[in-house]
Amino acid sequence: MDNRPIGVFDSGLGGLTVVKELMAELPNEDIVYFGDTARIPYGTRSKEIVAKYSSQCVRFLKTQNVKMVVVACNTVSSCCLKLLRTKFHIPIVGVIEPGAQAAVSATINKKIGVIGTEGTISSAAYEKAILKRAPDISIYTKACSLFVSIVEEGWAETDVAYLTAKKYLENIKLEKIDTLVLGCTHFPLLTNVIGKTMGEGVTLIDPAEGTALMTKQILTENNMLNSNKNTGTYRFFVSDFGQRFEQIGSNFLGQDIECPKKIDIETY
Ligand code: DGL
Protein backbone atom coordinates (compact mmCIF):
# COMPACT_ATOMS: atom_id res chain seq x y z
CA MET A 1 0.00 0.00 0.00
CA ASP A 2 1.18 3.53 -0.77
CA ASN A 3 -0.90 6.47 0.38
CA ARG A 4 1.02 9.16 -1.46
CA PRO A 5 -0.88 11.03 -4.21
CA ILE A 6 -0.83 10.38 -7.95
CA GLY A 7 0.70 13.27 -9.93
CA VAL A 8 -0.92 14.32 -13.20
CA PHE A 9 0.23 17.05 -15.56
CA ASP A 10 -0.71 18.61 -18.86
CA SER A 11 0.21 21.68 -20.89
CA GLY A 12 -2.93 23.30 -19.47
CA LEU A 13 -6.34 22.37 -18.15
CA GLY A 14 -7.17 19.80 -20.85
CA GLY A 15 -5.58 17.06 -18.75
CA LEU A 16 -8.49 17.40 -16.34
CA THR A 17 -10.32 15.05 -18.76
CA VAL A 18 -7.81 12.42 -17.58
CA VAL A 19 -8.28 13.42 -13.92
CA LYS A 20 -12.02 12.91 -14.39
CA GLU A 21 -11.43 9.30 -15.50
CA LEU A 22 -8.93 8.70 -12.68
CA MET A 23 -11.47 9.95 -10.14
CA ALA A 24 -14.03 7.48 -11.51
CA GLU A 25 -11.64 4.52 -11.71
CA LEU A 26 -9.64 5.15 -8.52
CA PRO A 27 -12.03 7.10 -6.25
CA ASN A 28 -9.97 6.85 -3.08
CA GLU A 29 -6.67 7.98 -4.59
CA ASP A 30 -5.38 11.49 -3.84
CA ILE A 31 -4.40 13.49 -6.92
CA VAL A 32 -2.07 16.43 -7.45
CA TYR A 33 -2.62 18.12 -10.80
CA PHE A 34 -0.34 20.59 -12.52
CA GLY A 35 -1.47 22.52 -15.61
CA ASP A 36 1.24 24.52 -17.36
CA THR A 37 -1.21 27.27 -18.25
CA ALA A 38 1.54 29.88 -18.68
CA ARG A 39 3.18 27.95 -21.51
CA ILE A 40 0.28 26.25 -23.34
CA PRO A 41 0.22 25.22 -26.19
CA TYR A 42 2.87 22.51 -26.31
CA GLY A 43 1.41 21.05 -29.50
CA THR A 44 3.08 23.50 -31.86
CA ARG A 45 6.49 23.62 -30.09
CA SER A 46 9.74 21.79 -30.82
CA LYS A 47 10.58 18.48 -29.18
CA GLU A 48 13.46 20.13 -27.27
CA ILE A 49 11.19 22.70 -25.67
CA VAL A 50 8.51 20.12 -24.84
CA ALA A 51 11.23 17.94 -23.27
CA LYS A 52 12.41 20.84 -21.11
CA TYR A 53 8.90 21.91 -20.06
CA SER A 54 7.72 18.38 -19.28
CA SER A 55 10.86 17.65 -17.21
CA GLN A 56 10.07 20.74 -15.13
CA CYS A 57 6.49 19.51 -14.67
CA VAL A 58 7.69 16.13 -13.34
CA ARG A 59 10.28 17.82 -11.12
CA PHE A 60 7.52 19.96 -9.58
CA LEU A 61 5.24 16.96 -9.05
CA LYS A 62 8.08 15.11 -7.32
CA THR A 63 8.28 17.94 -4.78
CA GLN A 64 4.67 17.05 -3.95
CA ASN A 65 5.77 13.55 -3.00
CA VAL A 66 3.79 11.77 -5.72
CA LYS A 67 4.06 7.97 -6.07
CA MET A 68 3.68 7.99 -9.83
CA VAL A 69 3.11 10.43 -12.70
CA VAL A 70 0.38 10.34 -15.32
CA VAL A 71 1.27 12.36 -18.41
CA ALA A 72 -2.16 13.52 -19.52
CA CYS A 73 -0.78 15.48 -22.47
CA ASN A 74 -0.74 13.61 -25.80
CA THR A 75 1.99 15.88 -27.16
CA VAL A 76 4.35 15.10 -24.26
CA SER A 77 3.40 11.42 -24.26
CA SER A 78 4.17 11.17 -27.97
CA CYS A 79 7.68 12.64 -27.88
CA CYS A 80 9.11 12.60 -24.36
CA LEU A 81 7.89 9.60 -22.39
CA LYS A 82 11.11 7.63 -22.84
CA LEU A 83 13.20 10.61 -21.81
CA LEU A 84 11.08 11.26 -18.71
CA ARG A 85 11.28 7.60 -17.69
CA THR A 86 15.06 7.65 -18.03
CA LYS A 87 15.43 10.88 -16.07
CA PHE A 88 13.02 10.23 -13.21
CA HIS A 89 12.94 7.04 -11.21
CA ILE A 90 9.22 6.81 -10.66
CA PRO A 91 6.48 5.00 -12.62
CA ILE A 92 5.32 7.23 -15.50
CA VAL A 93 2.23 6.48 -17.60
CA GLY A 94 1.37 8.23 -20.88
CA VAL A 95 -1.82 8.31 -22.93
CA ILE A 96 -0.55 6.91 -26.27
CA GLU A 97 -0.26 3.18 -25.44
CA PRO A 98 -3.69 2.97 -23.73
CA GLY A 99 -5.29 4.95 -26.60
CA ALA A 100 -3.67 2.72 -29.23
CA GLN A 101 -4.76 -0.42 -27.36
CA ALA A 102 -8.37 0.78 -27.15
CA ALA A 103 -8.40 1.62 -30.86
CA VAL A 104 -7.00 -1.78 -31.90
CA SER A 105 -9.63 -3.51 -29.73
CA ALA A 106 -12.44 -1.40 -31.20
CA THR A 107 -11.76 -1.58 -34.95
CA ILE A 108 -13.49 -4.22 -37.03
CA ASN A 109 -12.60 -3.09 -40.55
CA LYS A 110 -8.96 -2.40 -39.55
CA LYS A 111 -9.08 1.26 -40.56
CA ILE A 112 -8.25 3.68 -37.77
CA GLY A 113 -8.06 7.48 -37.83
CA VAL A 114 -5.95 9.50 -35.40
CA ILE A 115 -6.33 13.23 -34.78
CA GLY A 116 -4.18 15.37 -32.48
CA THR A 117 -1.91 18.39 -32.31
CA GLU A 118 0.83 18.98 -34.89
CA GLY A 119 3.41 17.61 -32.43
CA THR A 120 1.49 14.40 -31.76
CA ILE A 121 0.70 13.71 -35.41
CA SER A 122 4.20 14.47 -36.72
CA SER A 123 5.74 12.17 -34.08
CA ALA A 124 3.74 9.22 -35.53
CA ALA A 125 3.60 7.84 -31.98
CA TYR A 126 0.02 6.54 -32.28
CA GLU A 127 0.81 4.90 -35.63
CA LYS A 128 3.82 3.10 -34.16
CA ALA A 129 1.86 1.98 -31.09
CA ILE A 130 -1.05 0.71 -33.21
CA LEU A 131 1.15 -1.09 -35.77
CA LYS A 132 3.17 -2.73 -32.99
CA ARG A 133 -0.05 -4.38 -31.87
CA ALA A 134 -1.61 -5.04 -35.28
CA PRO A 135 0.64 -4.53 -38.35
CA ASP A 136 -2.25 -5.08 -40.79
CA ILE A 137 -4.16 -1.97 -39.73
CA SER A 138 -4.38 1.07 -42.02
CA ILE A 139 -4.00 4.39 -40.22
CA TYR A 140 -5.07 7.83 -41.38
CA THR A 141 -3.94 10.88 -39.42
CA LYS A 142 -4.72 14.58 -39.31
CA ALA A 143 -3.38 17.41 -37.16
CA CYS A 144 -6.37 19.44 -35.93
CA SER A 145 -4.67 22.23 -33.98
CA LEU A 146 -7.58 24.68 -34.20
CA PHE A 147 -9.78 22.36 -32.15
CA VAL A 148 -7.69 23.32 -29.09
CA SER A 149 -8.52 27.02 -29.47
CA ILE A 150 -12.18 26.29 -30.22
CA VAL A 151 -12.56 24.36 -26.95
CA GLU A 152 -10.64 26.99 -24.95
CA GLU A 153 -12.87 29.68 -26.44
CA GLY A 154 -15.97 27.80 -25.26
CA TRP A 155 -17.15 27.28 -28.85
CA ALA A 156 -17.51 23.50 -28.70
CA GLU A 157 -21.14 23.45 -29.79
CA THR A 158 -21.12 26.26 -32.33
CA ASP A 159 -21.23 26.38 -36.11
CA VAL A 160 -17.54 27.36 -36.05
CA ALA A 161 -16.78 23.99 -34.45
CA TYR A 162 -18.91 22.11 -37.00
CA LEU A 163 -17.35 23.94 -39.98
CA THR A 164 -13.83 23.33 -38.67
CA ALA A 165 -14.58 19.65 -38.06
CA LYS A 166 -16.01 19.29 -41.58
CA LYS A 167 -12.87 20.79 -43.09
CA TYR A 168 -10.39 18.85 -40.94
CA LEU A 169 -12.14 15.48 -41.16
CA GLU A 170 -13.27 15.36 -44.79
CA ASN A 171 -10.33 13.27 -46.06
CA ILE A 172 -10.30 10.88 -43.11
CA LYS A 173 -14.05 10.40 -43.60
CA LEU A 174 -13.49 9.35 -47.22
CA GLU A 175 -11.25 6.50 -46.00
CA LYS A 176 -14.25 4.82 -44.31
CA ILE A 177 -12.50 4.34 -40.96
CA ASP A 178 -14.59 2.72 -38.21
CA THR A 179 -12.50 4.03 -35.27
CA LEU A 180 -11.13 7.49 -34.52
CA VAL A 181 -8.63 8.24 -31.74
CA LEU A 182 -9.18 11.62 -30.08
CA GLY A 183 -5.44 12.11 -29.56
CA CYS A 184 -5.52 15.41 -27.68
CA THR A 185 -6.77 16.30 -24.21
CA HIS A 186 -9.18 18.88 -25.63
CA PHE A 187 -10.92 16.72 -28.22
CA PRO A 188 -13.22 14.72 -25.90
CA LEU A 189 -15.06 18.01 -25.36
CA LEU A 190 -15.86 17.96 -29.08
CA THR A 191 -17.23 14.42 -29.02
CA ASN A 192 -20.66 15.55 -30.27
CA VAL A 193 -19.27 17.62 -33.12
CA ILE A 194 -16.69 15.05 -34.21
CA GLY A 195 -19.18 12.18 -33.83
CA LYS A 196 -21.85 13.91 -35.92
CA THR A 197 -19.29 14.94 -38.56
CA MET A 198 -17.91 11.41 -38.91
CA GLY A 199 -21.41 9.91 -38.92
CA GLU A 200 -22.72 6.67 -37.47
CA GLY A 201 -20.55 3.60 -37.31
CA VAL A 202 -17.37 5.40 -36.19
CA THR A 203 -16.25 4.64 -32.63
CA LEU A 204 -14.52 7.58 -30.94
CA ILE A 205 -11.67 6.60 -28.62
CA ASP A 206 -10.83 8.83 -25.65
CA PRO A 207 -7.38 7.63 -24.45
CA ALA A 208 -8.14 9.00 -20.97
CA GLU A 209 -10.31 5.97 -20.17
CA GLY A 210 -7.60 3.42 -20.95
CA THR A 211 -5.02 5.58 -19.18
CA ALA A 212 -7.01 5.45 -15.96
CA LEU A 213 -7.29 1.66 -16.29
CA MET A 214 -3.54 1.32 -16.93
CA THR A 215 -2.80 3.51 -13.89
CA LYS A 216 -4.97 1.25 -11.76
CA GLN A 217 -3.23 -1.83 -13.13
CA ILE A 218 0.24 -0.47 -12.33
CA LEU A 219 -0.76 0.54 -8.81
CA THR A 220 -2.39 -2.83 -8.21
CA GLU A 221 0.49 -4.90 -9.58
CA ASN A 222 3.04 -2.95 -7.54
CA ASN A 223 0.94 -3.01 -4.38
CA MET A 224 0.79 0.80 -4.45
CA LEU A 225 -2.96 1.41 -4.09
CA ASN A 226 -4.11 3.87 -1.43
CA SER A 227 -5.42 2.02 1.63
CA ASN A 228 -7.80 4.85 2.62
CA LYS A 229 -11.45 4.03 2.16
CA ASN A 230 -12.54 7.69 1.91
CA THR A 231 -12.88 9.65 -1.31
CA GLY A 232 -9.51 11.04 -2.40
CA THR A 233 -8.43 14.65 -2.04
CA TYR A 234 -7.57 16.74 -5.07
CA ARG A 235 -5.07 19.59 -5.30
CA PHE A 236 -4.59 21.74 -8.36
CA PHE A 237 -1.61 23.84 -9.39
CA VAL A 238 -1.11 26.06 -12.44
CA SER A 239 1.66 28.27 -13.78
CA ASP A 240 -0.73 31.13 -14.63
CA PHE A 241 -4.34 32.15 -14.03
CA GLY A 242 -6.24 32.75 -17.24
CA GLN A 243 -9.29 34.96 -17.33
CA ARG A 244 -11.82 32.18 -17.71
CA PHE A 245 -9.88 29.70 -15.67
CA GLU A 246 -12.74 28.35 -13.56
CA GLN A 247 -15.15 28.01 -16.48
CA ILE A 248 -12.64 26.19 -18.70
CA GLY A 249 -11.43 23.99 -15.82
CA SER A 250 -14.98 23.02 -14.83
CA ASN A 251 -15.80 22.13 -18.44
CA PHE A 252 -12.86 19.73 -18.61
CA LEU A 253 -13.42 18.20 -15.19
CA GLY A 254 -17.20 17.97 -15.54
CA GLN A 255 -17.62 19.56 -12.09
CA ASP A 256 -16.62 22.76 -10.33
CA ILE A 257 -12.88 23.13 -9.90
CA GLU A 258 -11.41 24.23 -6.60
CA CYS A 259 -9.26 27.35 -6.87
CA PRO A 260 -5.73 26.19 -7.78
CA LYS A 261 -2.42 27.49 -6.46
CA LYS A 262 -0.04 29.30 -8.79
CA ILE A 263 3.59 28.20 -8.91
CA ASP A 264 6.62 29.48 -10.80
CA ILE A 265 7.42 26.47 -13.00
CA GLU A 266 10.59 28.09 -14.39
CA THR A 267 12.28 27.53 -11.02
CA TYR A 268 11.97 23.70 -11.27
N1 DGL B 1 -2.60 18.99 -24.01
C1 DGL B 1 -2.23 18.99 -25.41
C2 DGL B 1 -2.31 17.58 -25.98
O1 DGL B 1 -3.01 16.72 -25.47
C3 DGL B 1 -3.11 19.93 -26.21
C4 DGL B 1 -2.86 21.39 -25.98
C5 DGL B 1 -1.47 21.84 -26.37
O2 DGL B 1 -1.19 22.00 -27.57
O3 DGL B 1 -0.68 22.04 -25.47
O4 DGL B 1 -1.66 17.31 -26.95
Coordinates of C-alpha atoms and ligand atoms in Angstrom, one line a residue:
M1 CA 0.0 0.0 0.0
D2 CA 1.2 3.5 -0.8
N3 CA -0.9 6.5 0.4
R4 CA 1.0 9.2 -1.5
P5 CA -0.9 11.0 -4.2
I6 CA -0.8 10.4 -8.0
G7 CA 0.7 13.3 -9.9
V8 CA -0.9 14.3 -13.2
F9 CA 0.2 17.0 -15.6
D10 CA -0.7 18.6 -18.9
S11 CA 0.2 21.7 -20.9
G12 CA -2.9 23.3 -19.5
L13 CA -6.3 22.4 -18.2
G14 CA -7.2 19.8 -20.8
G15 CA -5.6 17.1 -18.7
L16 CA -8.5 17.4 -16.3
T17 CA -10.3 15.1 -18.8
V18 CA -7.8 12.4 -17.6
V19 CA -8.3 13.4 -13.9
K20 CA -12.0 12.9 -14.4
E21 CA -11.4 9.3 -15.5
L22 CA -8.9 8.7 -12.7
M23 CA -11.5 9.9 -10.1
A24 CA -14.0 7.5 -11.5
E25 CA -11.6 4.5 -11.7
L26 CA -9.6 5.2 -8.5
P27 CA -12.0 7.1 -6.3
N28 CA -10.0 6.8 -3.1
E29 CA -6.7 8.0 -4.6
D30 CA -5.4 11.5 -3.8
I31 CA -4.4 13.5 -6.9
V32 CA -2.1 16.4 -7.5
Y33 CA -2.6 18.1 -10.8
F34 CA -0.3 20.6 -12.5
G35 CA -1.5 22.5 -15.6
D36 CA 1.2 24.5 -17.4
T37 CA -1.2 27.3 -18.3
A38 CA 1.5 29.9 -18.7
R39 CA 3.2 27.9 -21.5
I40 CA 0.3 26.2 -23.3
P41 CA 0.2 25.2 -26.2
Y42 CA 2.9 22.5 -26.3
G43 CA 1.4 21.1 -29.5
T44 CA 3.1 23.5 -31.9
R45 CA 6.5 23.6 -30.1
S46 CA 9.7 21.8 -30.8
K47 CA 10.6 18.5 -29.2
E48 CA 13.5 20.1 -27.3
I49 CA 11.2 22.7 -25.7
V50 CA 8.5 20.1 -24.8
A51 CA 11.2 17.9 -23.3
K52 CA 12.4 20.8 -21.1
Y53 CA 8.9 21.9 -20.1
S54 CA 7.7 18.4 -19.3
S55 CA 10.9 17.7 -17.2
Q56 CA 10.1 20.7 -15.1
C57 CA 6.5 19.5 -14.7
V58 CA 7.7 16.1 -13.3
R59 CA 10.3 17.8 -11.1
F60 CA 7.5 20.0 -9.6
L61 CA 5.2 17.0 -9.0
K62 CA 8.1 15.1 -7.3
T63 CA 8.3 17.9 -4.8
Q64 CA 4.7 17.1 -4.0
N65 CA 5.8 13.5 -3.0
V66 CA 3.8 11.8 -5.7
K67 CA 4.1 8.0 -6.1
M68 CA 3.7 8.0 -9.8
V69 CA 3.1 10.4 -12.7
V70 CA 0.4 10.3 -15.3
V71 CA 1.3 12.4 -18.4
A72 CA -2.2 13.5 -19.5
C73 CA -0.8 15.5 -22.5
N74 CA -0.7 13.6 -25.8
T75 CA 2.0 15.9 -27.2
V76 CA 4.3 15.1 -24.3
S77 CA 3.4 11.4 -24.3
S78 CA 4.2 11.2 -28.0
C79 CA 7.7 12.6 -27.9
C80 CA 9.1 12.6 -24.4
L81 CA 7.9 9.6 -22.4
K82 CA 11.1 7.6 -22.8
L83 CA 13.2 10.6 -21.8
L84 CA 11.1 11.3 -18.7
R85 CA 11.3 7.6 -17.7
T86 CA 15.1 7.7 -18.0
K87 CA 15.4 10.9 -16.1
F88 CA 13.0 10.2 -13.2
H89 CA 12.9 7.0 -11.2
I90 CA 9.2 6.8 -10.7
P91 CA 6.5 5.0 -12.6
I92 CA 5.3 7.2 -15.5
V93 CA 2.2 6.5 -17.6
G94 CA 1.4 8.2 -20.9
V95 CA -1.8 8.3 -22.9
I96 CA -0.6 6.9 -26.3
E97 CA -0.3 3.2 -25.4
P98 CA -3.7 3.0 -23.7
G99 CA -5.3 4.9 -26.6
A100 CA -3.7 2.7 -29.2
Q101 CA -4.8 -0.4 -27.4
A102 CA -8.4 0.8 -27.1
A103 CA -8.4 1.6 -30.9
V104 CA -7.0 -1.8 -31.9
S105 CA -9.6 -3.5 -29.7
A106 CA -12.4 -1.4 -31.2
T107 CA -11.8 -1.6 -34.9
I108 CA -13.5 -4.2 -37.0
N109 CA -12.6 -3.1 -40.5
K110 CA -9.0 -2.4 -39.5
K111 CA -9.1 1.3 -40.6
I112 CA -8.2 3.7 -37.8
G113 CA -8.1 7.5 -37.8
V114 CA -6.0 9.5 -35.4
I115 CA -6.3 13.2 -34.8
G116 CA -4.2 15.4 -32.5
T117 CA -1.9 18.4 -32.3
E118 CA 0.8 19.0 -34.9
G119 CA 3.4 17.6 -32.4
T120 CA 1.5 14.4 -31.8
I121 CA 0.7 13.7 -35.4
S122 CA 4.2 14.5 -36.7
S123 CA 5.7 12.2 -34.1
A124 CA 3.7 9.2 -35.5
A125 CA 3.6 7.8 -32.0
Y126 CA 0.0 6.5 -32.3
E127 CA 0.8 4.9 -35.6
K128 CA 3.8 3.1 -34.2
A129 CA 1.9 2.0 -31.1
I130 CA -1.0 0.7 -33.2
L131 CA 1.2 -1.1 -35.8
K132 CA 3.2 -2.7 -33.0
R133 CA -0.1 -4.4 -31.9
A134 CA -1.6 -5.0 -35.3
P135 CA 0.6 -4.5 -38.4
D136 CA -2.2 -5.1 -40.8
I137 CA -4.2 -2.0 -39.7
S138 CA -4.4 1.1 -42.0
I139 CA -4.0 4.4 -40.2
Y140 CA -5.1 7.8 -41.4
T141 CA -3.9 10.9 -39.4
K142 CA -4.7 14.6 -39.3
A143 CA -3.4 17.4 -37.2
C144 CA -6.4 19.4 -35.9
S145 CA -4.7 22.2 -34.0
L146 CA -7.6 24.7 -34.2
F147 CA -9.8 22.4 -32.1
V148 CA -7.7 23.3 -29.1
S149 CA -8.5 27.0 -29.5
I150 CA -12.2 26.3 -30.2
V151 CA -12.6 24.4 -27.0
E152 CA -10.6 27.0 -24.9
E153 CA -12.9 29.7 -26.4
G154 CA -16.0 27.8 -25.3
W155 CA -17.2 27.3 -28.8
A156 CA -17.5 23.5 -28.7
E157 CA -21.1 23.4 -29.8
T158 CA -21.1 26.3 -32.3
D159 CA -21.2 26.4 -36.1
V160 CA -17.5 27.4 -36.0
A161 CA -16.8 24.0 -34.5
Y162 CA -18.9 22.1 -37.0
L163 CA -17.4 23.9 -40.0
T164 CA -13.8 23.3 -38.7
A165 CA -14.6 19.7 -38.1
K166 CA -16.0 19.3 -41.6
K167 CA -12.9 20.8 -43.1
Y168 CA -10.4 18.8 -40.9
L169 CA -12.1 15.5 -41.2
E170 CA -13.3 15.4 -44.8
N171 CA -10.3 13.3 -46.1
I172 CA -10.3 10.9 -43.1
K173 CA -14.0 10.4 -43.6
L174 CA -13.5 9.4 -47.2
E175 CA -11.3 6.5 -46.0
K176 CA -14.2 4.8 -44.3
I177 CA -12.5 4.3 -41.0
D178 CA -14.6 2.7 -38.2
T179 CA -12.5 4.0 -35.3
L180 CA -11.1 7.5 -34.5
V181 CA -8.6 8.2 -31.7
L182 CA -9.2 11.6 -30.1
G183 CA -5.4 12.1 -29.6
C184 CA -5.5 15.4 -27.7
T185 CA -6.8 16.3 -24.2
H186 CA -9.2 18.9 -25.6
F187 CA -10.9 16.7 -28.2
P188 CA -13.2 14.7 -25.9
L189 CA -15.1 18.0 -25.4
L190 CA -15.9 18.0 -29.1
T191 CA -17.2 14.4 -29.0
N192 CA -20.7 15.6 -30.3
V193 CA -19.3 17.6 -33.1
I194 CA -16.7 15.1 -34.2
G195 CA -19.2 12.2 -33.8
K196 CA -21.9 13.9 -35.9
T197 CA -19.3 14.9 -38.6
M198 CA -17.9 11.4 -38.9
G199 CA -21.4 9.9 -38.9
E200 CA -22.7 6.7 -37.5
G201 CA -20.5 3.6 -37.3
V202 CA -17.4 5.4 -36.2
T203 CA -16.3 4.6 -32.6
L204 CA -14.5 7.6 -30.9
I205 CA -11.7 6.6 -28.6
D206 CA -10.8 8.8 -25.6
P207 CA -7.4 7.6 -24.5
A208 CA -8.1 9.0 -21.0
E209 CA -10.3 6.0 -20.2
G210 CA -7.6 3.4 -21.0
T211 CA -5.0 5.6 -19.2
A212 CA -7.0 5.5 -16.0
L213 CA -7.3 1.7 -16.3
M214 CA -3.5 1.3 -16.9
T215 CA -2.8 3.5 -13.9
K216 CA -5.0 1.3 -11.8
Q217 CA -3.2 -1.8 -13.1
I218 CA 0.2 -0.5 -12.3
L219 CA -0.8 0.5 -8.8
T220 CA -2.4 -2.8 -8.2
E221 CA 0.5 -4.9 -9.6
N222 CA 3.0 -2.9 -7.5
N223 CA 0.9 -3.0 -4.4
M224 CA 0.8 0.8 -4.5
L225 CA -3.0 1.4 -4.1
N226 CA -4.1 3.9 -1.4
S227 CA -5.4 2.0 1.6
N228 CA -7.8 4.9 2.6
K229 CA -11.4 4.0 2.2
N230 CA -12.5 7.7 1.9
T231 CA -12.9 9.7 -1.3
G232 CA -9.5 11.0 -2.4
T233 CA -8.4 14.7 -2.0
Y234 CA -7.6 16.7 -5.1
R235 CA -5.1 19.6 -5.3
F236 CA -4.6 21.7 -8.4
F237 CA -1.6 23.8 -9.4
V238 CA -1.1 26.1 -12.4
S239 CA 1.7 28.3 -13.8
D240 CA -0.7 31.1 -14.6
F241 CA -4.3 32.2 -14.0
G242 CA -6.2 32.8 -17.2
Q243 CA -9.3 35.0 -17.3
R244 CA -11.8 32.2 -17.7
F245 CA -9.9 29.7 -15.7
E246 CA -12.7 28.4 -13.6
Q247 CA -15.1 28.0 -16.5
I248 CA -12.6 26.2 -18.7
G249 CA -11.4 24.0 -15.8
S250 CA -15.0 23.0 -14.8
N251 CA -15.8 22.1 -18.4
F252 CA -12.9 19.7 -18.6
L253 CA -13.4 18.2 -15.2
G254 CA -17.2 18.0 -15.5
Q255 CA -17.6 19.6 -12.1
D256 CA -16.6 22.8 -10.3
I257 CA -12.9 23.1 -9.9
E258 CA -11.4 24.2 -6.6
C259 CA -9.3 27.4 -6.9
P260 CA -5.7 26.2 -7.8
K261 CA -2.4 27.5 -6.5
K262 CA 0.0 29.3 -8.8
I263 CA 3.6 28.2 -8.9
D264 CA 6.6 29.5 -10.8
I265 CA 7.4 26.5 -13.0
E266 CA 10.6 28.1 -14.4
T267 CA 12.3 27.5 -11.0
Y268 CA 12.0 23.7 -11.3
Ligands
DGL1 N1 -2.6 19.0 -24.0 C1 -2.2 19.0 -25.4 C2 -2.3 17.6 -26.0 O1 -3.0 16.7 -25.5 C3 -3.1 19.9 -26.2 C4 -2.9 21.4 -26.0 C5 -1.5 21.8 -26.4 O2 -1.2 22.0 -27.6 O3 -0.7 22.0 -25.5 O4 -1.7 17.3 -26.9

